[in-house]
Structure formats: structure tokens, C-alpha cells
Coordinates of C-alpha atoms (C1' of nucleotides) in Angstrom, one line a residue:
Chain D
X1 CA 43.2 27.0 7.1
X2 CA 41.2 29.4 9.2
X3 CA 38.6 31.4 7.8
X4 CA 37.3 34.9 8.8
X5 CA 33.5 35.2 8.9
X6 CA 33.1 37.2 5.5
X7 CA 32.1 40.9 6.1
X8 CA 30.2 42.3 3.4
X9 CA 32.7 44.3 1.4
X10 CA 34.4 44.7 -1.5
X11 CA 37.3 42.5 -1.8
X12 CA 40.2 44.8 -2.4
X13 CA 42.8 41.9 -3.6
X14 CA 42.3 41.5 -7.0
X15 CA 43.5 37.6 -6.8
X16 CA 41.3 37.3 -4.0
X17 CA 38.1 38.6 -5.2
X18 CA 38.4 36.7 -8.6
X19 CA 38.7 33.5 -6.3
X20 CA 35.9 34.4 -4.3
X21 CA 34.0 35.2 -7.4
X22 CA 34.8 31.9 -9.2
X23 CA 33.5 29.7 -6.1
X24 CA 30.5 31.7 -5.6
X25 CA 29.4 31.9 -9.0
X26 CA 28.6 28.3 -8.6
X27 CA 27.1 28.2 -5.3
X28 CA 24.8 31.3 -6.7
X29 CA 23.8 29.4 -9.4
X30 CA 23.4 26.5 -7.6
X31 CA 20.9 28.3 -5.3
X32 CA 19.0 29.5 -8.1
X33 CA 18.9 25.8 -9.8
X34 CA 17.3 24.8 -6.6
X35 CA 15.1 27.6 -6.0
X36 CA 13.7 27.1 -9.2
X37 CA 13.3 23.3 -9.5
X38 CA 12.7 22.5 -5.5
X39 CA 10.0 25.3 -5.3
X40 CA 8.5 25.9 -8.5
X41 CA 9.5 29.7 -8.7
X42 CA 9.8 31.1 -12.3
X43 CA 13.3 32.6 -11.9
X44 CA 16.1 34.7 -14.4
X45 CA 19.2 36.7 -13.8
X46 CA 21.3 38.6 -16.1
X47 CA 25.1 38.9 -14.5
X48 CA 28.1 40.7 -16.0
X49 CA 30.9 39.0 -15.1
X50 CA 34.1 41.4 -15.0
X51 CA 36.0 41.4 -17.9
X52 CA 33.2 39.7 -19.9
X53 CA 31.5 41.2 -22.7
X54 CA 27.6 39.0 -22.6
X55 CA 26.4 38.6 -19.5
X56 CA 25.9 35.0 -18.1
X57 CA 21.8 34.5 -18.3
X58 CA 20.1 32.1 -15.9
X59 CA 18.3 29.7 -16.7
X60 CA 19.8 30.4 -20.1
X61 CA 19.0 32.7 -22.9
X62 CA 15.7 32.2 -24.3
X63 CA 14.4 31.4 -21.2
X64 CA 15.7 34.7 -19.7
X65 CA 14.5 36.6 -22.7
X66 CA 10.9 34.8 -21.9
X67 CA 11.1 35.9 -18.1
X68 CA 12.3 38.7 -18.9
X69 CA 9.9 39.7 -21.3
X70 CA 7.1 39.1 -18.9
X71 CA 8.3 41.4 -16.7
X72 CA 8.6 44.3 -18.8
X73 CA 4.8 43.6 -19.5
X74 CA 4.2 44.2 -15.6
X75 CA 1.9 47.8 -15.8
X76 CA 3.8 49.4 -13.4
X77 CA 7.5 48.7 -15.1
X78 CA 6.6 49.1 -19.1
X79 CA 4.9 52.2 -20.8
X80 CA 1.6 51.0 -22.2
X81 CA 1.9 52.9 -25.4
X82 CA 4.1 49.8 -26.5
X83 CA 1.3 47.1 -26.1
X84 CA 1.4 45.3 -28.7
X85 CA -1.4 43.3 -30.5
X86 CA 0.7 39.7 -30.2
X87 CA 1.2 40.5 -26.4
X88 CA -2.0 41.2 -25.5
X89 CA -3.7 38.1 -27.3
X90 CA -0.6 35.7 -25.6
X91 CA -1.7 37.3 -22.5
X92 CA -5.5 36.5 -22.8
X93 CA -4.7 33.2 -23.6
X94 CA -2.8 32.0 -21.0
X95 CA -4.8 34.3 -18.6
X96 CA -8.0 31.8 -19.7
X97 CA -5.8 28.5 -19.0
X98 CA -4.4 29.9 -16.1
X99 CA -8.0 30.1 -15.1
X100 CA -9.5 26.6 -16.2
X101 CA -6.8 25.7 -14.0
X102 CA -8.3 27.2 -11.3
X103 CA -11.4 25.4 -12.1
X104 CA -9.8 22.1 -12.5
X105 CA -8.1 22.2 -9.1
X106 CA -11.6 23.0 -7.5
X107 CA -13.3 19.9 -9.4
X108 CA -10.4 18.2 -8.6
X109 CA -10.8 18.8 -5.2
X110 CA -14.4 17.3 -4.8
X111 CA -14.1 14.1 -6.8
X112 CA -11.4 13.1 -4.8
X113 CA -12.5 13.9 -1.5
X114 CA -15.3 11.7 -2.5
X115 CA -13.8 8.6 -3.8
X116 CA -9.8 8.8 -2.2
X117 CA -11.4 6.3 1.0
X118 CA -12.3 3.8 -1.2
X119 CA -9.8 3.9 -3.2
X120 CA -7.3 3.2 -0.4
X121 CA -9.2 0.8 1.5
X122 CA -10.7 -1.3 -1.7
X123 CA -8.6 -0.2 -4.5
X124 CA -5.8 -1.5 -7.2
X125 CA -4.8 2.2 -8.2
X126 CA -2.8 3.2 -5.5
X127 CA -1.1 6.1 -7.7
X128 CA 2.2 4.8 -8.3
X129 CA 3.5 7.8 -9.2
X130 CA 3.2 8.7 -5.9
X131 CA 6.7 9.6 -4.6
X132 CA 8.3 7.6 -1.9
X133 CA 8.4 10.5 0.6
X134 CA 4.8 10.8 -0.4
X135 CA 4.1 7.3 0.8
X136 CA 6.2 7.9 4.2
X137 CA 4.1 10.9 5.0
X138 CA 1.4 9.4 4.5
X139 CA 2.5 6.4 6.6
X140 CA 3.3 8.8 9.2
X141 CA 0.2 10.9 9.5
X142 CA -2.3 7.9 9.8
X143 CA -0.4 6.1 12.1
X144 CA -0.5 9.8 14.4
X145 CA -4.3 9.6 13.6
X146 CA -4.7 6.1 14.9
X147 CA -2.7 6.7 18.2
X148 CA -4.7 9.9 18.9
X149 CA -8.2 8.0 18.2
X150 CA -6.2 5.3 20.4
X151 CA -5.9 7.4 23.6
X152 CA -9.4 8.9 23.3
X153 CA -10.8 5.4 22.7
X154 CA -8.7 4.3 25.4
X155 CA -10.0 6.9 28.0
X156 CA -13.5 6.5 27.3
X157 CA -13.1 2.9 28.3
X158 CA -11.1 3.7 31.2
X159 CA -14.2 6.3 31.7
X160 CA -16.9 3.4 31.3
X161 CA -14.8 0.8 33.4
X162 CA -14.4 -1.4 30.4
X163 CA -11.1 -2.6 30.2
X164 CA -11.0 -4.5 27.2
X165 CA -10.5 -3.7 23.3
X166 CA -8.5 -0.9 22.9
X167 CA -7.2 -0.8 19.7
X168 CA -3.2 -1.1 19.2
X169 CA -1.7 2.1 16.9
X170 CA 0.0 0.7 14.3
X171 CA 3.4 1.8 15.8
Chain Y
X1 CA 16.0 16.2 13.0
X2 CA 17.7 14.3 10.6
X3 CA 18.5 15.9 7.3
X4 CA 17.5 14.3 3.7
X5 CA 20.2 15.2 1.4
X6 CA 18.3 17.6 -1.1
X7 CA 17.9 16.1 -4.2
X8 CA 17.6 18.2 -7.0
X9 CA 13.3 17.8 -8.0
X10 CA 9.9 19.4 -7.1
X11 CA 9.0 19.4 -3.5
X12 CA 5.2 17.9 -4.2
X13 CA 4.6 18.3 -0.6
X14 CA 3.0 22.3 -1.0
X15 CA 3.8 22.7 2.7
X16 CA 6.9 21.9 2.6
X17 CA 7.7 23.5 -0.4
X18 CA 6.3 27.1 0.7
X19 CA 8.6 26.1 4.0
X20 CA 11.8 25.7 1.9
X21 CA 11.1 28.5 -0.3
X22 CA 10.9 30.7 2.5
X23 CA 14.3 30.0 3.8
X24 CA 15.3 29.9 0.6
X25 CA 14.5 33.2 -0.9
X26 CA 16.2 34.6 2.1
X27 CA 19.5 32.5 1.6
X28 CA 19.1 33.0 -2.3
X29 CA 19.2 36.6 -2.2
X30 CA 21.7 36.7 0.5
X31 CA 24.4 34.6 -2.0
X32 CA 23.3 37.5 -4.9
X33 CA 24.5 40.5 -2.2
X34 CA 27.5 38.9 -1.9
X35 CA 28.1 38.1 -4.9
X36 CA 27.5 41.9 -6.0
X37 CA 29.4 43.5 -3.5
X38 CA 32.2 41.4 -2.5
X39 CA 33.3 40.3 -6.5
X40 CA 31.5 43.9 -7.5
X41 CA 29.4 41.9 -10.4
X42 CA 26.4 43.5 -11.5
X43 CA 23.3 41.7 -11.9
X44 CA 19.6 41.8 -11.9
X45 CA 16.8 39.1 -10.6
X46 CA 13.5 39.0 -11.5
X47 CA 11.6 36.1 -9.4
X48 CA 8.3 35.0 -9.5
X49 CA 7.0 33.9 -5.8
X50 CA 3.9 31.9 -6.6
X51 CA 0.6 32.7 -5.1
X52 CA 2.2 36.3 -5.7
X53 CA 1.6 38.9 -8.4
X54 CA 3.9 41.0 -9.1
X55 CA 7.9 39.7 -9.5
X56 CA 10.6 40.9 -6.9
X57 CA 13.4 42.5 -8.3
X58 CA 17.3 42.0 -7.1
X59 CA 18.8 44.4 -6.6
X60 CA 15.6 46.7 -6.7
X61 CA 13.1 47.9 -9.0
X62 CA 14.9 50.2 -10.9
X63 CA 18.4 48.8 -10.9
X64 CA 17.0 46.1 -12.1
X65 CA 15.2 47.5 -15.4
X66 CA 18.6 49.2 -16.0
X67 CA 20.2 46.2 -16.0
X68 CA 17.5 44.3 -17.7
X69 CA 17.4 46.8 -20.5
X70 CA 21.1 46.8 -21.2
X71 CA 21.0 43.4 -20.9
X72 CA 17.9 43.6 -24.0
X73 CA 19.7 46.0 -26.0
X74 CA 22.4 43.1 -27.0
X75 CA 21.6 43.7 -30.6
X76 CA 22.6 39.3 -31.0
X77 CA 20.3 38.5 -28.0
X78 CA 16.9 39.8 -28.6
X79 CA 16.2 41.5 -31.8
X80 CA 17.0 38.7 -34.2
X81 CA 15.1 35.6 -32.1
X82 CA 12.8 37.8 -29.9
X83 CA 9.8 37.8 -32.9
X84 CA 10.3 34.3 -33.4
X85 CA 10.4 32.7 -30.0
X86 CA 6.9 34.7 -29.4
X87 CA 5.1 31.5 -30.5
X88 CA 7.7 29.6 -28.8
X89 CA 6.9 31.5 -25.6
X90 CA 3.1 30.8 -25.4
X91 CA 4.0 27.1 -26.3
X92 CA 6.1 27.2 -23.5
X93 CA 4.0 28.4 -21.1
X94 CA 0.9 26.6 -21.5
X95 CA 3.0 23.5 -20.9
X96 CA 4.1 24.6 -17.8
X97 CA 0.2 25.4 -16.9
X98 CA -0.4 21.9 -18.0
X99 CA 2.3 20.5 -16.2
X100 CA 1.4 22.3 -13.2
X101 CA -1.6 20.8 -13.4
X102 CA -0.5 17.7 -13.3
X103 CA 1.2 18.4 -10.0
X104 CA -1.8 19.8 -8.4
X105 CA -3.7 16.8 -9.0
X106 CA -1.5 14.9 -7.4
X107 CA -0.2 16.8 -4.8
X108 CA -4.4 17.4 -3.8
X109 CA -4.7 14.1 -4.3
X110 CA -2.4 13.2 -1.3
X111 CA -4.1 16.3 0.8
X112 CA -7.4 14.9 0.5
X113 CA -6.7 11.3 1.8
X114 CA -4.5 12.7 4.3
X115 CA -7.4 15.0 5.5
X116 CA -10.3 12.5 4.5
X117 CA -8.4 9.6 7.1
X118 CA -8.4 12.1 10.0
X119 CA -11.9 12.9 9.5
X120 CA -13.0 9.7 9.5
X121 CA -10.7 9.1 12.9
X122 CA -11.3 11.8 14.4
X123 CA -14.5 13.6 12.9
X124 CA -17.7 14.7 14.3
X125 CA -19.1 11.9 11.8
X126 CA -17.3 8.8 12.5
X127 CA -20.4 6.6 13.6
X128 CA -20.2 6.2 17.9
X129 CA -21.3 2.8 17.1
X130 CA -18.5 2.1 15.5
X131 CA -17.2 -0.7 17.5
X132 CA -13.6 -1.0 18.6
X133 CA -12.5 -3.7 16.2
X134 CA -13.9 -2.1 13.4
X135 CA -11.2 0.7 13.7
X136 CA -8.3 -1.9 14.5
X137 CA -9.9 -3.9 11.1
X138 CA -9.3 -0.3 9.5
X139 CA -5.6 0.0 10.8
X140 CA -5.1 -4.0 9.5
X141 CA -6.2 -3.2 6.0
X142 CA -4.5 0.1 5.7
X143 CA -1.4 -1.5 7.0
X144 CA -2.0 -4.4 4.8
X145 CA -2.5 -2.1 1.8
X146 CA 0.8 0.4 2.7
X147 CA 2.8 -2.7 3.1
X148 CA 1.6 -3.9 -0.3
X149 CA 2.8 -0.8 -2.1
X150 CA 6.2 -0.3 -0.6
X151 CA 7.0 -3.7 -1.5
X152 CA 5.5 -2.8 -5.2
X153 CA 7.8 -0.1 -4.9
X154 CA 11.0 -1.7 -3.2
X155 CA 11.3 -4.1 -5.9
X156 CA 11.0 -1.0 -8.5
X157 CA 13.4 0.4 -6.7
X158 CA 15.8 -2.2 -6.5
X159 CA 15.3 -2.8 -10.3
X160 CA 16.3 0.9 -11.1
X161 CA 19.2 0.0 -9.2
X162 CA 18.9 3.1 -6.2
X163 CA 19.1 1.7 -2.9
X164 CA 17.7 4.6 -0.8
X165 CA 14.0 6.1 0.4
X166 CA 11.9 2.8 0.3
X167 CA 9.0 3.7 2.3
X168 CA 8.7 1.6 5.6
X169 CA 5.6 0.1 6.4
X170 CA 3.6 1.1 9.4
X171 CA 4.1 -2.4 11.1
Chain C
dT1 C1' 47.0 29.8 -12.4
dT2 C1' 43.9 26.0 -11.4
dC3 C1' 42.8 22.2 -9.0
dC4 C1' 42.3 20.0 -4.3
dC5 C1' 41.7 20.0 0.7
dT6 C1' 39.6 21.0 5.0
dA7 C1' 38.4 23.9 8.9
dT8 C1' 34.7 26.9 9.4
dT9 C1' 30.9 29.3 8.4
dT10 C1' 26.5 29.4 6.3
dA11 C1' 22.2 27.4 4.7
dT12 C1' 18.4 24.8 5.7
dA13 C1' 15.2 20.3 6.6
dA14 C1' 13.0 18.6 10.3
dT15 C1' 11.1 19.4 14.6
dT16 C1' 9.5 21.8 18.6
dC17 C1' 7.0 25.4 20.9
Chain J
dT1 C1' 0.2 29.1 11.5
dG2 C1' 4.7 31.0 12.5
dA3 C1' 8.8 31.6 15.1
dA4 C1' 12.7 29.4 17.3
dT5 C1' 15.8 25.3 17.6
dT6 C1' 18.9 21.9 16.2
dA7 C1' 21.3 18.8 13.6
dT8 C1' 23.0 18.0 9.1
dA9 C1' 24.3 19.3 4.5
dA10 C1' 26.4 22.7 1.6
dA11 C1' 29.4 26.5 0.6
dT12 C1' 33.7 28.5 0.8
dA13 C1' 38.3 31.1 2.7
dG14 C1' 42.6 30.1 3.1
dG15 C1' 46.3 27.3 2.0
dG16 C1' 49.1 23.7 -0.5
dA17 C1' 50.5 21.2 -4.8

DNA sequence: TTCCCTATTTATAATTC
DNA sequence: TGAATTATAAATAGGGA
């Protein structure tokens, strides 16, 4: 069972490369699924599979039709003579959501930064939709917080000749 | 260094999700050479990296129309469904906005305490009077208030039946 | 052929620099 | 901010049933 690294080249063996095909279709695939979900990124491929007549779409039909259909919009790829009337007015309206998002996020941004401290320190709606990993970060970056304000606090006092008080970090 | 095993959802954390669609993109692409040229499958990617305007195409721009359009010319695929799923389409889309948004919220939501906590440790405006068990007081309630949640959550947890990622509390 | 298996390679999450 | 590093997870070539 030892494998050569694989160089990149056709596989001459007919057997071979259909084997090699059939396992790597899945991992592709697989990458693909997890590109799109894990990060968000809008994704499609078309693939003709040998001896195949329709290609194999990703994520699947419509939705490579959809993706697919954007991108022939793109300026640079798609003649504008062919602009039709229904494109443009999809494309204004999700242009002007696209941008109320924009405005939302700033908004967002402010009334949370003012009220998130009381929240947390006072509050019952800890968001508990908030992911576990969330949580652990979270845990993670104040307790680095506190040990740094812990050694500064902790120097100063060595500084002034007190020797008393210095907080614990939470560790 | 240890190694979640991925699980197959949104990374809410943007940093780490830029991170891991960095490596990603690379490996992703990397799996679609091989597939072309060692099984000799054509096939055509269009991505859309966010924060990014314009799509990148596998294998390159033109290829990738060519295989795009042959891949539209299906007389089954497109013509029949392609006027009707244009409603569809914009539907479609705004609800991705919308969820999108929903993400966003959250996601800043987590920034901002994150960020709002270390300027209150570490700021230029945390009060110098501030006296030393003030700030211990502040690592007893957050503690308090962390420990609270993951309990909230361990118990949800347990109730779903998984077993795993239960955040540990600072203590 | 089509599953399995497993030794290796490859990809990548977390961390360090 | 990235660019390495490292340790772990995932993919897979080759082989056997």
C-alpha cells in the first residue's frame, strides 16, 4: 500500500484514472460544500463528467443557473446590447438592499458599542444564540485582558512600593 | 495547536473565516486542477470572494465562458425554467441579504464586547482612580455571568443529546 | 466492478513570530 | 496584519475481497 506523491498528469490507465476520478469527485465536491457553507462564498461549477451527457452542476441546477446568470451580467463578460429590462430592475433592487445593509451594519455598530457593557455586566439577554465557540473566545480574550491589566497593575505597585491588592486574572 | 474537527456551518468568527477561506481557496482550486488534468474532466468555476467584485473564474476567464455557455445552451436546462425562476432569483437573493444580515449583527455584536472589555481594561479612559478591587469585582461578575451561561447552555446541550463544545468557564 | 482498508500525502485550524 | 509552523484531520493511491 504505498503511494507515489501524485504528479500532475494525465492518468494514462483508463481503470486508473476513472478510480482516481470517482474518489476525487467527492473530495472536490466536498471542498466546494465547505467553501461555500464555512465561508460564506457564493460558489457554482459546471463539470462534464466523461462519458456523461449533462454536466454535474454544483450547488445544483437552479442555483447554478442563478450564479451563473449573475456572472454573465458582469460588464466585462456579457455584451450590453442584451440588457434586459427585468435584469436591470433585479439588479437595482438588490443593489438598494445590498446598501441598507450597509447602513444597518453601521447603526448596528454604534448601538451596540454603547449598550454591549451593560448588557454583559447587568443583563438577562446574554444572546443565546450565541455559539459555543463564541462563548469560549470570548472567555479567552477577557481573561488575556485581565492578566495584561494584571501585570501592569501589578508593576505600578511594585513601582510605588505597595505590595498589596493585585488583582488575580481569572486563570 | 489542537485541531476542531470542521463541522460543516458558518464560521461567525469574520477573522477566522477570511483565515480559512484563504487556505481554502488555495486548496479548493488545487483539488479542481487535479481533477481536470489528471481524470481530463472539464469544468468551469465561478466564485464569489466577498468583500470582492468581480468573480474568479476556474479554469480562466475565457475557458470558463465557453464552458458556461455550453453548459446554458442545454436546451432542458435553461430555456424552459430560466423566465420563470427570474422572480425566484430576486426572492432568493434578498433572503440571503437578509440572512446575512442577521449574521452581521451578531457576529458585530461579539466584536464590539470583545473590543468594548479591552478598552475598558486597557483604554486611555479607564478612570486611574479606579481602585484595585473594583477591577477584581469586574473579573467576579464577568466570571459569575460566563459561568451562568455555559451552564444555561450545558444543560441545552445535554438535552439535545451532543456531548461536545460546552464552553468552560473562566474559573 | 465496487466496496473496504490503510499507509501516505495533502489540507488546514490553531498558534507563533 | 501576514507569513511560517505544527499538529491534527481529511483525502486518496494502491491493494485486497
Amino acid at each position: 500500500m504505498t503511494r507515489k506523491k501524485v504528479k500532475l498528469a494525465f492518468i494514462e490507465n483508463i481503470t486508473k484514472r476513472k478510480a482516481s476520478y470517482n474518489k476525487r469527485q467527492k473530495g472536490f465536491l466536498n471542498k466546494a460544500r465547505e467553501v461555500n457553507i464555512l465561508c460564506d462564498v457564493e460558489l457554482a461549477i459546471v463539470l462534464y463528467r466523461p462519458y456523461h451527457k449533462e454536466p454535474m452542476v454544483f450547488p445544483n441546477l437552479e442555483a447554478g443557473v442563478n450564479t451563473f446568470t449573475k456572472f454573465k451580467e458582469l460588464p466585462e463578460v456579457v455584451q450590453s446590447k442584451n440588457m434586459e429590462t427585468q435584469e436591470t430592475i433585479t439588479k437595482q433592487r438588490i443593489k438598494k438592499i445590498e446598501e441598507q445593509l450597509r447602513k444597518i451594519r453601521k447603526e448596528n455598530k454604534i448601538m451596540e458599542l454603547t449598550n454591549q457593557m451593560y448588557e454583559l455586566l447587568n443583563g438577562d439577554d446574554i444572546p443565546t444564540s450565541m455559539h459555543l465557540y463564541d462563548l469560549n473566545d470570548l472567555s479567552y480574550v477577557i481573561n488575556q485582558r485581565l492578566k495584561q491589566v494584571h501585570d501592569v497593575i501589578k508593576t505600578k505597585a511594585h513601582e510605588d512600593g505597595s505590595t498589596s491588592d493585585a488583582p488575580q486574572p481569572i486563570t
